[in-house]
Amino acid sequence: MRKACLALLLAASVTPAFAQDKTFDLKISHWVPASHPLQKSLEDWAAAVEKDSGGTIKGKVFPAQQLGKAFDHYDMARDGIADVTYVNPGYQPGRFPIVGAGELPFLISDAKGGSMGLDAWYRKYAEKEMKDVKYCLAFVHSPSSFHSKTKKIVLPEDVKGMKIRPAHATMANFVTSLGGTNVQSSAPEVRDIIERGVADGVTFPWGSLVLFGIDKVTKYDMEAPLYTTTFVFVINKDKYNAMSDKQKAAIDKNCSVEMAGVVGEHWGKFEDAGIDKVKAESGHEVYKLAPEQTAVWKKAAEPLVKTWSEGAKKAGADPDAALSELKASLKKYNALAE
C-alpha cells in the first residue's frame, strides 16, 4: 500500500506543468473596425499564444472601441478593463515621449523592417516609459502623408491656415509649426469631422483612408513617405504576473521582434494596396513631390527632432544616443529612409 501511494505521488510530480496551470481567458481590445487587418493580427496572436500555452491561455478580440475609447487603451490595460490592448502612444502628447522617435518625418521607409527596428530599439526604454503594463511589442504602418478636401498641399507653407487632424503628437507639432490648426479626433471620427468642415484634411495611411471612408470626403492626396505612426501591444501586469512560468514563456515568445515584423508587414501590405485604390477613384488627385520639394519638407521638419529630444531628455533618455541607436536598428532591418 505504501509503495502504491509513493508511486501515485511520483506520478503526480511528473505530470506536465500545463495540466496544472490555471486557464486564462484574455480580453483583447482595439479601436479600429473588425474589417481592419489588425483584427486578424490580434486573432492570430491569440491563437499562437493559445497553442504555445498548451491551450491554457485563450483570447477573445473586441474591436471597434467596444470596451473603451481609442485614447484610453493604455489605461485600460493598466487598470484591467482589458488584458491586452492596442495603443497609439501619440494620442496622448507628452506621456510617452521616447517612443515618439518613430513618428519623426522621413525616418522609416518600410512597415515590416520599420516595425522590427523600432521594437528592437524600444524594448529597453519601454521598461521605464510603459512601466504600468507588460510591454509586448511595437510596430508601425507604411509611411503616409497628407490627404485634404479643400487644397492641394505641395509645400510646407500650404498648410498655413488649414485645419488638420494629425496622426499623433509629432504631426500635431508639425502642423502647428507650419501655421495650421490641429483638430483632435480618433481615427473612426475623421470622416465626420472633414465632412462637416471641422477639419480640412488629415495625415492618414492609404488603405485605412478607404476603410474608414475618408476617401469619400477628400480630394488631394500627397504620395510621399512623410511619417509613420508608432503603435504598441501592452498587457495587464497583474494578469501576466498571475501566470505560470510556462504561460509567461508563451506570452513572451509572441511578444518578440519577429512578431512585431509579422504585425507590421500584414498591416503594411494592406496600406500599400490602398494607393492604387485611391488612384482608381474619380475625383482624386494623387501627386508625388519633386526632389527639391521633398528637400523643403525635410528642412521644415528639422525642428521636430529638437522637440522630440527635449521630451526624451525629460524622460531620462540621452536623445542623441537614443536616436543614433534607433537609426542603427532601422538600418539593420533595411528600413532607414534615405
mmCIF file of C-alpha atoms in Angstrom:
data_model
loop_
_atom_site.group_PDB
_atom_site.id
_atom_site.type_symbol
_atom_site.label_atom_id
_atom_site.label_comp_id
_atom_site.label_asym_id
_atom_site.label_seq_id
_atom_site.Cartn_x
_atom_site.Cartn_y
_atom_site.Cartn_z
ATOM 1 C CA MET A 1 0.000 0.000 0.000
ATOM 2 C CA ARG A 2 2.833 2.350 0.919
ATOM 3 C CA LYS A 3 4.551 1.627 -2.394
ATOM 4 C CA ALA A 4 1.336 2.310 -4.262
ATOM 5 C CA CYS A 5 0.974 5.700 -2.549
ATOM 6 C CA LEU A 6 4.565 6.594 -3.335
ATOM 7 C CA ALA A 7 4.009 5.629 -6.968
ATOM 8 C CA LEU A 8 0.944 7.895 -7.154
ATOM 9 C CA LEU A 9 2.851 10.788 -5.605
ATOM 10 C CA LEU A 10 5.704 10.297 -8.038
ATOM 11 C CA ALA A 11 3.324 10.205 -10.979
ATOM 12 C CA ALA A 12 1.679 13.428 -9.815
ATOM 13 C CA SER A 13 5.069 15.143 -9.529
ATOM 14 C CA VAL A 14 5.964 14.453 -13.164
ATOM 15 C CA THR A 15 2.570 15.384 -14.631
ATOM 16 C CA PRO A 16 3.114 18.033 -17.358
ATOM 17 C CA ALA A 17 3.034 21.568 -15.981
ATOM 18 C CA PHE A 18 0.332 22.599 -18.473
ATOM 19 C CA ALA A 19 -2.125 20.253 -16.766
ATOM 20 C CA GLN A 20 -1.640 22.153 -13.505
ATOM 21 C CA ASP A 21 -1.852 25.625 -15.000
ATOM 22 C CA LYS A 22 -4.861 27.804 -14.378
ATOM 23 C CA THR A 23 -6.770 28.724 -17.530
ATOM 24 C CA PHE A 24 -6.818 32.363 -18.592
ATOM 25 C CA ASP A 25 -9.356 33.986 -20.929
ATOM 26 C CA LEU A 26 -7.826 37.227 -22.187
ATOM 27 C CA LYS A 27 -9.910 40.195 -23.274
ATOM 28 C CA ILE A 28 -8.028 41.718 -26.225
ATOM 29 C CA SER A 29 -9.192 45.217 -27.143
ATOM 30 C CA HIS A 30 -8.648 47.546 -30.093
ATOM 31 C CA TRP A 31 -10.455 50.501 -31.588
ATOM 32 C CA VAL A 32 -10.460 50.037 -35.367
ATOM 33 C CA PRO A 33 -13.195 48.149 -37.275
ATOM 34 C CA ALA A 34 -13.231 44.362 -37.334
ATOM 35 C CA SER A 35 -12.549 44.604 -41.089
ATOM 36 C CA HIS A 36 -9.153 46.226 -40.387
ATOM 37 C CA PRO A 37 -6.084 43.933 -40.771
ATOM 38 C CA LEU A 38 -5.280 44.490 -37.101
ATOM 39 C CA GLN A 39 -8.257 42.279 -36.193
ATOM 40 C CA LYS A 40 -6.695 39.245 -37.886
ATOM 41 C CA SER A 41 -3.258 40.079 -36.481
ATOM 42 C CA LEU A 42 -4.660 40.028 -32.950
ATOM 43 C CA GLU A 43 -6.672 36.867 -33.619
ATOM 44 C CA ASP A 44 -3.518 35.202 -34.965
ATOM 45 C CA TRP A 45 -1.567 36.433 -31.938
ATOM 46 C CA ALA A 46 -4.160 34.967 -29.581
ATOM 47 C CA ALA A 47 -4.126 31.657 -31.471
ATOM 48 C CA ALA A 48 -0.337 31.455 -31.263
ATOM 49 C CA VAL A 49 -0.398 32.139 -27.513
ATOM 50 C CA GLU A 50 -3.105 29.511 -27.029
ATOM 51 C CA LYS A 51 -1.047 26.926 -28.917
ATOM 52 C CA ASP A 52 2.201 27.753 -27.104
ATOM 53 C CA SER A 53 0.465 27.654 -23.700
ATOM 54 C CA GLY A 54 -0.948 24.196 -24.313
ATOM 55 C CA GLY A 55 -4.439 25.638 -24.582
ATOM 56 C CA THR A 56 -4.373 27.246 -21.131
ATOM 57 C CA ILE A 57 -4.406 30.857 -22.404
ATOM 58 C CA LYS A 58 -7.271 31.767 -24.686
ATOM 59 C CA GLY A 59 -8.138 35.178 -26.069
ATOM 60 C CA LYS A 60 -11.164 36.976 -27.479
ATOM 61 C CA VAL A 61 -10.719 40.108 -29.587
ATOM 62 C CA PHE A 62 -13.066 43.065 -29.004
ATOM 63 C CA PRO A 63 -12.851 45.547 -31.938
ATOM 64 C CA ALA A 64 -14.227 48.999 -32.631
ATOM 65 C CA GLN A 65 -13.985 50.582 -29.157
ATOM 66 C CA GLN A 66 -16.364 48.009 -27.638
ATOM 67 C CA LEU A 67 -14.501 48.050 -24.321
ATOM 68 C CA GLY A 68 -13.424 51.700 -24.340
ATOM 69 C CA LYS A 69 -12.332 54.744 -26.327
ATOM 70 C CA ALA A 70 -9.208 54.726 -28.503
ATOM 71 C CA PHE A 71 -7.483 57.293 -26.293
ATOM 72 C CA ASP A 72 -7.986 55.136 -23.172
ATOM 73 C CA HIS A 73 -6.432 51.864 -24.301
ATOM 74 C CA TYR A 74 -3.159 52.160 -22.377
ATOM 75 C CA ASP A 75 -5.019 52.878 -19.137
ATOM 76 C CA MET A 76 -7.472 50.075 -19.915
ATOM 77 C CA ALA A 77 -4.592 47.588 -19.888
ATOM 78 C CA ARG A 78 -3.100 49.172 -16.775
ATOM 79 C CA ASP A 79 -6.420 49.025 -14.903
ATOM 80 C CA GLY A 80 -7.502 45.582 -16.116
ATOM 81 C CA ILE A 81 -10.513 46.753 -18.112
ATOM 82 C CA ALA A 82 -8.903 44.725 -20.885
ATOM 83 C CA ASP A 83 -5.998 42.279 -20.650
ATOM 84 C CA VAL A 84 -4.258 43.085 -23.936
ATOM 85 C CA THR A 85 -4.699 46.393 -25.756
ATOM 86 C CA TYR A 86 -3.606 48.154 -28.913
ATOM 87 C CA VAL A 87 -2.277 51.640 -28.163
ATOM 88 C CA ASN A 88 -1.320 54.673 -30.230
ATOM 89 C CA PRO A 89 1.117 56.404 -27.819
ATOM 90 C CA GLY A 90 0.911 59.602 -29.882
ATOM 91 C CA TYR A 91 -2.748 60.029 -28.950
ATOM 92 C CA GLN A 92 -1.533 61.341 -25.572
ATOM 93 C CA PRO A 93 1.057 64.058 -26.290
ATOM 94 C CA GLY A 94 3.908 64.175 -23.782
ATOM 95 C CA ARG A 95 3.048 60.941 -21.984
ATOM 96 C CA PHE A 96 5.318 58.597 -23.961
ATOM 97 C CA PRO A 97 7.981 60.894 -25.407
ATOM 98 C CA ILE A 98 10.715 58.345 -26.144
ATOM 99 C CA VAL A 99 8.740 56.034 -28.445
ATOM 100 C CA GLY A 100 7.720 59.183 -30.337
ATOM 101 C CA ALA A 101 11.048 58.989 -32.191
ATOM 102 C CA GLY A 102 9.330 56.544 -34.523
ATOM 103 C CA GLU A 103 6.961 59.328 -35.594
ATOM 104 C CA LEU A 104 9.693 61.648 -36.887
ATOM 105 C CA PRO A 105 9.292 62.541 -40.590
ATOM 106 C CA PHE A 106 11.367 60.836 -43.273
ATOM 107 C CA LEU A 107 12.870 58.315 -40.822
ATOM 108 C CA ILE A 108 11.202 54.945 -41.532
ATOM 109 C CA SER A 109 10.842 53.570 -45.049
ATOM 110 C CA ASP A 110 9.064 50.241 -44.605
ATOM 111 C CA ALA A 111 6.383 48.736 -42.371
ATOM 112 C CA LYS A 112 7.917 45.302 -41.713
ATOM 113 C CA GLY A 113 11.551 46.347 -41.204
ATOM 114 C CA GLY A 114 10.440 49.557 -39.538
ATOM 115 C CA SER A 115 8.384 47.593 -37.011
ATOM 116 C CA MET A 116 11.265 45.228 -36.227
ATOM 117 C CA GLY A 117 13.780 48.066 -35.978
ATOM 118 C CA LEU A 118 11.526 50.162 -33.744
ATOM 119 C CA ASP A 119 10.610 47.250 -31.489
ATOM 120 C CA ALA A 120 14.193 46.005 -31.054
ATOM 121 C CA TRP A 121 15.275 49.549 -30.132
ATOM 122 C CA TYR A 122 12.378 50.435 -27.825
ATOM 123 C CA ARG A 123 12.412 47.379 -25.555
ATOM 124 C CA LYS A 124 14.898 48.804 -23.053
ATOM 125 C CA TYR A 125 13.074 52.151 -22.925
ATOM 126 C CA ALA A 126 9.623 50.572 -22.575
ATOM 127 C CA GLU A 127 10.578 49.163 -19.167
ATOM 128 C CA LYS A 128 10.599 52.723 -17.837
ATOM 129 C CA GLU A 129 8.244 54.600 -20.160
ATOM 130 C CA MET A 130 5.466 51.993 -20.005
ATOM 131 C CA LYS A 131 6.190 50.548 -16.567
ATOM 132 C CA ASP A 132 2.477 50.345 -15.595
ATOM 133 C CA VAL A 133 1.954 47.487 -18.052
ATOM 134 C CA LYS A 134 3.715 44.469 -19.506
ATOM 135 C CA TYR A 135 5.127 45.702 -22.814
ATOM 136 C CA CYS A 136 4.574 43.239 -25.653
ATOM 137 C CA LEU A 137 5.726 44.774 -28.934
ATOM 138 C CA ALA A 138 5.826 47.934 -31.069
ATOM 139 C CA PHE A 139 5.153 48.385 -34.773
ATOM 140 C CA VAL A 140 4.440 50.971 -37.482
ATOM 141 C CA HIS A 141 2.250 51.181 -40.558
ATOM 142 C CA SER A 142 3.558 52.102 -44.004
ATOM 143 C CA PRO A 143 4.858 55.663 -44.472
ATOM 144 C CA SER A 144 1.996 58.061 -45.177
ATOM 145 C CA SER A 145 1.194 61.758 -45.622
ATOM 146 C CA PHE A 146 -1.470 64.435 -46.204
ATOM 147 C CA HIS A 147 -4.952 63.981 -47.669
ATOM 148 C CA SER A 148 -7.133 67.075 -47.933
ATOM 149 C CA LYS A 149 -10.555 68.191 -49.032
ATOM 150 C CA THR A 150 -10.008 71.855 -49.739
ATOM 151 C CA LYS A 151 -6.489 72.427 -51.005
ATOM 152 C CA LYS A 152 -3.518 70.679 -52.622
ATOM 153 C CA ILE A 153 -0.623 70.565 -50.160
ATOM 154 C CA VAL A 154 2.671 70.626 -52.063
ATOM 155 C CA LEU A 155 4.973 72.750 -49.905
ATOM 156 C CA PRO A 156 5.074 73.309 -46.135
ATOM 157 C CA GLU A 157 3.650 76.815 -46.450
ATOM 158 C CA ASP A 158 0.474 75.350 -47.979
ATOM 159 C CA VAL A 159 -0.507 74.069 -44.516
ATOM 160 C CA LYS A 160 -0.799 77.623 -43.178
ATOM 161 C CA GLY A 161 -4.389 78.434 -42.226
ATOM 162 C CA MET A 162 -5.587 74.849 -42.671
ATOM 163 C CA LYS A 163 -7.341 72.718 -40.055
ATOM 164 C CA ILE A 164 -5.652 69.318 -39.964
ATOM 165 C CA ARG A 165 -6.399 66.189 -37.980
ATOM 166 C CA PRO A 166 -2.861 64.922 -37.174
ATOM 167 C CA ALA A 167 -1.962 61.254 -36.755
ATOM 168 C CA HIS A 168 -0.131 61.829 -33.492
ATOM 169 C CA ALA A 169 1.687 64.367 -31.315
ATOM 170 C CA THR A 170 4.660 64.792 -33.660
ATOM 171 C CA MET A 171 2.490 65.576 -36.665
ATOM 172 C CA ALA A 172 0.435 67.893 -34.460
ATOM 173 C CA ASN A 173 3.617 69.837 -33.641
ATOM 174 C CA PHE A 174 4.490 69.886 -37.331
ATOM 175 C CA VAL A 175 1.092 71.283 -38.334
ATOM 176 C CA THR A 176 1.337 73.985 -35.677
ATOM 177 C CA SER A 177 4.862 74.955 -36.720
ATOM 178 C CA LEU A 178 3.639 75.369 -40.309
ATOM 179 C CA GLY A 179 0.824 77.713 -39.283
ATOM 180 C CA GLY A 180 -2.004 75.193 -39.324
ATOM 181 C CA THR A 181 -4.528 74.329 -36.628
ATOM 182 C CA ASN A 182 -4.890 70.845 -35.146
ATOM 183 C CA VAL A 183 -8.256 69.140 -34.822
ATOM 184 C CA GLN A 184 -8.098 66.193 -32.428
ATOM 185 C CA SER A 185 -10.127 63.063 -33.075
ATOM 186 C CA SER A 186 -9.688 59.314 -33.101
ATOM 187 C CA ALA A 187 -9.431 57.539 -36.450
ATOM 188 C CA PRO A 188 -13.088 56.399 -36.561
ATOM 189 C CA GLU A 189 -14.223 60.045 -36.261
ATOM 190 C CA VAL A 190 -12.099 61.518 -39.085
ATOM 191 C CA ARG A 191 -14.583 61.192 -41.945
ATOM 192 C CA ASP A 192 -17.247 63.005 -39.951
ATOM 193 C CA ILE A 193 -15.084 65.974 -38.962
ATOM 194 C CA ILE A 194 -13.881 66.501 -42.548
ATOM 195 C CA GLU A 195 -17.381 66.089 -43.966
ATOM 196 C CA ARG A 196 -18.694 68.710 -41.536
ATOM 197 C CA GLY A 197 -15.853 71.117 -42.283
ATOM 198 C CA VAL A 198 -14.399 70.877 -38.778
ATOM 199 C CA ALA A 199 -11.155 69.760 -40.454
ATOM 200 C CA ASP A 200 -9.804 70.422 -43.954
ATOM 201 C CA GLY A 201 -7.514 67.428 -44.118
ATOM 202 C CA VAL A 202 -5.757 64.608 -42.329
ATOM 203 C CA THR A 203 -2.478 62.727 -42.134
ATOM 204 C CA PHE A 204 -3.512 59.109 -42.695
ATOM 205 C CA PRO A 205 -2.297 55.866 -44.304
ATOM 206 C CA TRP A 206 -3.777 54.827 -47.649
ATOM 207 C CA GLY A 207 -5.617 51.572 -47.015
ATOM 208 C CA SER A 208 -7.186 52.931 -43.855
ATOM 209 C CA LEU A 209 -8.249 56.063 -45.768
ATOM 210 C CA VAL A 210 -10.505 53.803 -47.850
ATOM 211 C CA LEU A 211 -11.524 51.545 -44.944
ATOM 212 C CA PHE A 212 -12.764 54.462 -42.820
ATOM 213 C CA GLY A 213 -14.469 56.097 -45.845
ATOM 214 C CA ILE A 214 -12.284 59.202 -45.596
ATOM 215 C CA ASP A 215 -11.569 58.933 -49.340
ATOM 216 C CA LYS A 216 -15.224 59.878 -49.873
ATOM 217 C CA VAL A 217 -14.640 63.334 -48.369
ATOM 218 C CA THR A 218 -11.081 64.120 -49.515
ATOM 219 C CA LYS A 219 -9.733 65.048 -52.932
ATOM 220 C CA TYR A 220 -5.980 65.782 -52.851
ATOM 221 C CA ASP A 221 -3.538 63.049 -51.836
ATOM 222 C CA MET A 222 0.207 63.522 -51.359
ATOM 223 C CA GLU A 223 2.120 60.336 -52.215
ATOM 224 C CA ALA A 224 5.224 60.806 -50.076
ATOM 225 C CA PRO A 225 6.803 58.912 -47.121
ATOM 226 C CA LEU A 226 6.218 61.844 -44.790
ATOM 227 C CA TYR A 227 5.675 59.989 -41.489
ATOM 228 C CA THR A 228 4.777 56.743 -39.772
ATOM 229 C CA THR A 229 2.746 56.136 -36.627
ATOM 230 C CA THR A 230 4.015 54.059 -33.731
ATOM 231 C CA PHE A 231 1.740 51.527 -32.050
ATOM 232 C CA VAL A 232 2.188 49.073 -29.198
ATOM 233 C CA PHE A 233 0.513 45.998 -27.768
ATOM 234 C CA VAL A 234 0.541 46.058 -23.962
ATOM 235 C CA ILE A 235 -0.682 43.584 -21.348
ATOM 236 C CA ASN A 236 -2.155 43.968 -17.881
ATOM 237 C CA LYS A 237 0.691 43.337 -15.421
ATOM 238 C CA ASP A 238 -1.387 41.586 -12.775
ATOM 239 C CA LYS A 239 -2.770 39.123 -15.301
ATOM 240 C CA TYR A 240 0.706 38.366 -16.669
ATOM 241 C CA ASN A 241 2.210 38.012 -13.186
ATOM 242 C CA ALA A 242 -0.538 35.562 -12.182
ATOM 243 C CA MET A 243 0.557 33.149 -14.915
ATOM 244 C CA SER A 244 2.894 30.193 -14.511
ATOM 245 C CA ASP A 245 6.425 30.342 -15.888
ATOM 246 C CA LYS A 246 5.398 28.234 -18.878
ATOM 247 C CA GLN A 247 2.454 30.513 -19.587
ATOM 248 C CA LYS A 248 4.641 33.598 -19.295
ATOM 249 C CA ALA A 249 7.036 31.954 -21.752
ATOM 250 C CA ALA A 250 4.138 31.502 -24.198
ATOM 251 C CA ILE A 251 3.331 35.214 -23.934
ATOM 252 C CA ASP A 252 6.991 36.247 -24.214
ATOM 253 C CA LYS A 253 7.511 34.093 -27.299
ATOM 254 C CA ASN A 254 4.784 36.079 -29.063
ATOM 255 C CA CYS A 255 5.944 39.443 -27.740
ATOM 256 C CA SER A 256 9.068 39.482 -29.883
ATOM 257 C CA VAL A 257 10.869 41.463 -32.563
ATOM 258 C CA GLU A 258 9.853 38.799 -35.071
ATOM 259 C CA MET A 259 6.173 39.099 -34.140
ATOM 260 C CA ALA A 260 6.429 42.902 -34.444
ATOM 261 C CA GLY A 261 7.590 42.333 -38.023
ATOM 262 C CA VAL A 262 4.696 39.974 -38.734
ATOM 263 C CA VAL A 263 2.125 42.508 -37.489
ATOM 264 C CA GLY A 264 3.831 45.398 -39.302
ATOM 265 C CA GLU A 265 4.090 43.520 -42.602
ATOM 266 C CA HIS A 266 0.444 42.415 -42.550
ATOM 267 C CA TRP A 267 -0.760 45.954 -41.910
ATOM 268 C CA GLY A 268 1.789 47.470 -44.322
ATOM 269 C CA LYS A 269 0.597 45.390 -47.267
ATOM 270 C CA PHE A 270 -2.978 46.492 -46.569
ATOM 271 C CA GLU A 271 -1.995 50.184 -46.503
ATOM 272 C CA ASP A 272 0.190 49.961 -49.617
ATOM 273 C CA ALA A 273 -2.676 48.398 -51.581
ATOM 274 C CA GLY A 274 -4.762 51.490 -50.798
ATOM 275 C CA ILE A 275 -2.640 53.732 -53.032
ATOM 276 C CA ASP A 276 -3.908 52.110 -56.233
ATOM 277 C CA LYS A 277 -7.467 52.066 -54.876
ATOM 278 C CA VAL A 278 -7.414 55.835 -54.319
ATOM 279 C CA LYS A 279 -5.766 56.437 -57.710
ATOM 280 C CA ALA A 280 -8.568 54.488 -59.384
ATOM 281 C CA GLU A 281 -11.277 56.630 -57.788
ATOM 282 C CA SER A 282 -12.754 59.557 -59.680
ATOM 283 C CA GLY A 283 -12.390 62.949 -58.043
ATOM 284 C CA HIS A 284 -8.972 62.259 -56.506
ATOM 285 C CA GLU A 285 -5.684 63.884 -57.431
ATOM 286 C CA VAL A 286 -2.763 61.750 -56.249
ATOM 287 C CA TYR A 287 0.557 63.535 -56.636
ATOM 288 C CA LYS A 288 4.222 62.981 -55.823
ATOM 289 C CA LEU A 289 6.774 65.513 -54.651
ATOM 290 C CA ALA A 290 9.739 66.602 -56.756
ATOM 291 C CA PRO A 291 13.155 66.081 -55.105
ATOM 292 C CA GLU A 292 13.511 69.790 -54.416
ATOM 293 C CA GLN A 293 10.059 69.869 -52.788
ATOM 294 C CA THR A 294 10.974 66.882 -50.588
ATOM 295 C CA ALA A 295 14.123 68.736 -49.522
ATOM 296 C CA VAL A 296 11.994 71.705 -48.403
ATOM 297 C CA TRP A 297 9.778 69.376 -46.330
ATOM 298 C CA LYS A 298 12.805 67.761 -44.687
ATOM 299 C CA LYS A 299 14.181 71.184 -43.776
ATOM 300 C CA ALA A 300 10.833 72.233 -42.311
ATOM 301 C CA ALA A 301 10.722 69.046 -40.229
ATOM 302 C CA GLU A 302 14.142 69.553 -38.594
ATOM 303 C CA PRO A 303 12.755 71.399 -35.510
ATOM 304 C CA LEU A 304 10.683 68.310 -34.692
ATOM 305 C CA VAL A 305 13.866 66.420 -33.832
ATOM 306 C CA LYS A 306 14.739 69.130 -31.314
ATOM 307 C CA THR A 307 11.256 68.969 -29.795
ATOM 308 C CA TRP A 308 11.449 65.191 -29.538
ATOM 309 C CA SER A 309 14.935 65.425 -27.996
ATOM 310 C CA GLU A 310 13.715 67.770 -25.262
ATOM 311 C CA GLY A 311 10.874 65.413 -24.360
ATOM 312 C CA ALA A 312 13.125 62.357 -24.375
ATOM 313 C CA LYS A 313 15.649 64.120 -22.162
ATOM 314 C CA LYS A 314 12.955 64.980 -19.611
ATOM 315 C CA ALA A 315 12.001 61.303 -19.614
ATOM 316 C CA GLY A 316 15.550 60.367 -18.658
ATOM 317 C CA ALA A 317 16.922 59.309 -22.041
ATOM 318 C CA ASP A 318 20.019 60.555 -23.847
ATOM 319 C CA PRO A 319 18.305 61.799 -27.027
ATOM 320 C CA ASP A 320 21.380 61.844 -29.262
ATOM 321 C CA ALA A 321 22.348 58.309 -28.282
ATOM 322 C CA ALA A 322 18.755 57.085 -28.470
ATOM 323 C CA LEU A 323 18.184 58.467 -31.976
ATOM 324 C CA SER A 324 21.502 57.076 -33.190
ATOM 325 C CA GLU A 325 20.547 53.682 -31.759
ATOM 326 C CA LEU A 326 17.154 53.827 -33.473
ATOM 327 C CA LYS A 327 18.684 54.690 -36.848
ATOM 328 C CA ALA A 328 21.181 51.841 -36.466
ATOM 329 C CA SER A 329 18.364 49.443 -35.612
ATOM 330 C CA LEU A 330 16.285 50.578 -38.597
ATOM 331 C CA LYS A 331 19.324 50.222 -40.854
ATOM 332 C CA LYS A 332 19.856 46.657 -39.568
ATOM 333 C CA TYR A 333 16.331 45.783 -40.697
ATOM 334 C CA ASN A 334 16.622 47.694 -44.017
ATOM 335 C CA ALA A 335 14.041 50.310 -43.041
ATOM 336 C CA LEU A 336 16.027 53.539 -42.602
ATOM 337 C CA ALA A 337 14.723 56.175 -45.007
ATOM 338 C CA GLU A 338 17.273 57.746 -47.336
#
